[in-house]
Short mmCIF file of C-alpha atoms in Angstrom, two decimals:
data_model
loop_
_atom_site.label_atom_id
_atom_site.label_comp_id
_atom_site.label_asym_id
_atom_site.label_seq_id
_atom_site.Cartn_x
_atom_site.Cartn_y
_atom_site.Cartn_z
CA UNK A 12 82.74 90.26 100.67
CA UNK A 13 85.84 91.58 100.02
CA UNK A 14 86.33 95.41 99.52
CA UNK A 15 88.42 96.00 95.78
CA UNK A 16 91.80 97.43 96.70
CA UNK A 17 93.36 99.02 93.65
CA UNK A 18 94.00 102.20 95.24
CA UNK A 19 97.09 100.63 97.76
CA UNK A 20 99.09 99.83 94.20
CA UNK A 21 98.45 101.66 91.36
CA UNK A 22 99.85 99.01 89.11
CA UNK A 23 98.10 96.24 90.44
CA UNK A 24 95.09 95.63 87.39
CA UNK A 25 92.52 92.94 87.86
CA UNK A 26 92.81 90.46 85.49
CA UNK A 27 90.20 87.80 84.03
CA UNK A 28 91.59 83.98 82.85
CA UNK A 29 88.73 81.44 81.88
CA UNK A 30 85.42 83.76 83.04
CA UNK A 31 87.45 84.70 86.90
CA UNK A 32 88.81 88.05 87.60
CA UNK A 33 91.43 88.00 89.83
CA UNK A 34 92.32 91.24 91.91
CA UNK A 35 93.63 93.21 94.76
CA UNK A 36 91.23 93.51 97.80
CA UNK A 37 91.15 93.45 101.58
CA UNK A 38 89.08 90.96 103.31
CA UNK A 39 86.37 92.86 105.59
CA UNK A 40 87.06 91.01 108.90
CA UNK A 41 89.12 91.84 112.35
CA UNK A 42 92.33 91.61 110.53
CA UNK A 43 91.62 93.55 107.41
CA UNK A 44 93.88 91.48 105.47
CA UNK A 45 95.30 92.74 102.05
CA UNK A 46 95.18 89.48 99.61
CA UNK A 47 94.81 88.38 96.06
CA UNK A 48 91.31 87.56 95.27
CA UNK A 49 89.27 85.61 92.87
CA UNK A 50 85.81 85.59 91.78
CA UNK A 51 83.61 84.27 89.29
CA UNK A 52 80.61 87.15 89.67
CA UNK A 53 78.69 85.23 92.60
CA UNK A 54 78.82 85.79 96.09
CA UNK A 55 79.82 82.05 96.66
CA UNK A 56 82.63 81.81 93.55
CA UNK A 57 84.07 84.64 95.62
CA UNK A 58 87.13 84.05 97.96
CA UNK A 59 90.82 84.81 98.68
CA UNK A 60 93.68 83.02 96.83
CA UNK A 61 95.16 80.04 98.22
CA UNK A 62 98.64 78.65 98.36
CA UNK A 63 99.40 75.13 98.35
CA UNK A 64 100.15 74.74 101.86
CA UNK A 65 96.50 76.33 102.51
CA UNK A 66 97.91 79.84 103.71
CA UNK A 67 96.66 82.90 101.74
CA UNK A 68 98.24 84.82 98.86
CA UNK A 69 100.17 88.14 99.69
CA UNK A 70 98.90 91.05 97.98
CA UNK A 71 100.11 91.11 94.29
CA UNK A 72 101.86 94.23 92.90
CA UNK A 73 102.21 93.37 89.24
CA UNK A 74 99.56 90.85 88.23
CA UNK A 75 99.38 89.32 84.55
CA UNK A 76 97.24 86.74 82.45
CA UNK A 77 99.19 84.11 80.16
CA UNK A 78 98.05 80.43 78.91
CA UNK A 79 95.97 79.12 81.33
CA UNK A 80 97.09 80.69 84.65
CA UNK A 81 97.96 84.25 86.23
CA UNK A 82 101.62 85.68 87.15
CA UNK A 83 102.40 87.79 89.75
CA UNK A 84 104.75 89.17 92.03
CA UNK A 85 104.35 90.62 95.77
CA UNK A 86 105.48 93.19 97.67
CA UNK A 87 106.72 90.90 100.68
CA UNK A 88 110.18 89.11 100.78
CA UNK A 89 112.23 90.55 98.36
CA UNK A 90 109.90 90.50 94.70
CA UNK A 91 109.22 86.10 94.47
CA UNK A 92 107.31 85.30 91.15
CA UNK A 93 104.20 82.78 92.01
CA UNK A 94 101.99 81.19 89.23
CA UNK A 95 98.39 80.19 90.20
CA UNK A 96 95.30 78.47 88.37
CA UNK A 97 93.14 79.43 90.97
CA UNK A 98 93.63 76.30 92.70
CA UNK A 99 95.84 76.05 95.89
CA UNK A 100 97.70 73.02 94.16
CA UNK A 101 98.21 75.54 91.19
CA UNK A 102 99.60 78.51 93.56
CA UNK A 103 103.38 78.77 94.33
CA UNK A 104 105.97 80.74 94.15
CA UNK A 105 108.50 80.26 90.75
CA UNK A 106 111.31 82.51 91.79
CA UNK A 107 113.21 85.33 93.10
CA UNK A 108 113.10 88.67 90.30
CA UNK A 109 115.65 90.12 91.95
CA UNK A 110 118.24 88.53 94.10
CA UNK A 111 120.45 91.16 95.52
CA UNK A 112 118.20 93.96 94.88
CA UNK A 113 118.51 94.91 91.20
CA UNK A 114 116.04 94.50 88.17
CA UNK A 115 112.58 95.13 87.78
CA UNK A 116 109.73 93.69 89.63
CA UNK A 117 107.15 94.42 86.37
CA UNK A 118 105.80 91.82 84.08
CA UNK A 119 104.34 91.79 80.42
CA UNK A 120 102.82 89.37 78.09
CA UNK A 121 103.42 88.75 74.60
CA UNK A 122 102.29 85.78 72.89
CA UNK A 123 101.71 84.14 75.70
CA UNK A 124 104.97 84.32 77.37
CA UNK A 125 105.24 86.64 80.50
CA UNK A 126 108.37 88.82 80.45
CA UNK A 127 110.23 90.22 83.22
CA UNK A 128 113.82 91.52 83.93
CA UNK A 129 116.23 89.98 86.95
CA UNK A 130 119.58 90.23 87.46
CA UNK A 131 121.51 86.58 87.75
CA UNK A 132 124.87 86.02 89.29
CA UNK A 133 126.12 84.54 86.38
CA UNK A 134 124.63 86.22 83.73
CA UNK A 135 123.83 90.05 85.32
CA UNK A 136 121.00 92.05 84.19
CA UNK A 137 118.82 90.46 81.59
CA UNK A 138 115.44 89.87 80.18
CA UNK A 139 113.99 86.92 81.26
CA UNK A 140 110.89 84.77 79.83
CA UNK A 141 108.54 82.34 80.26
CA UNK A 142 106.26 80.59 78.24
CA UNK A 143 103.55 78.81 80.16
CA UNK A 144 102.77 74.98 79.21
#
């Protein structure tokens, strides 16, 4: 079972899409890893994250809801975007926020569309959107 893990990021909320919460935990074993989560309430709906290539999810630090899938960002390699459905083939990264070190790694929703700021090379500092299918 894994252990909720809220505490290590203060912004990272669980967040429910289609009856699963998705969240922040560590999974009790001999590596104590620090992963994104899912769970439907039972003990066997219950598991870490998945990426398509079958390795786990990297802990989220901002973690959204919008259309039929969660956004995210983690704390390792710079701040990527990923996307998931729950589903391993649903779970990849998008994009870098912030090449070169400058924007903001935090995320909101508004109708549906997750907003975000990231510098581009041609464009500089800017809000960004998008609006899931």
């Amino acid at each position: 079972a894994p252990v909720l893990n809220s505490s290590l990021s203060l912004s990272t909320e669980p967040v429910i899409l289609d009856g699963v919460v998705y969240f922040r935990g560590l999974e009790v074993d001999q590596n104590a890893r620090d992963l994104l989560w899912r769970s439907d309430g039972t003990e066997a709906g219950t598991s870490p994250v998945r990426t398509q290539n079958g390795g786990f999810v990297p802990p989220p630090k901002f973690l959204v809801a919008a259309g039929n899938r969660i956004f995210f960002t983690i704390e390792a390699g710079g701040v990527p975007l990923w996307q998931s459905d729950g589903t391993p083939e649903g779970t990849f990264r998008i994009r870098e926020l912030i090449p070169g070190g400058y924007g903001s790694e935090e995320l909101g929703v508004a109708a549906s569309n997750v907003f975000f700021s990231a510098r581009d090379p041609l464009t500089g500092h800017e809000l960004w959107a998008i609006a899931p299918e």
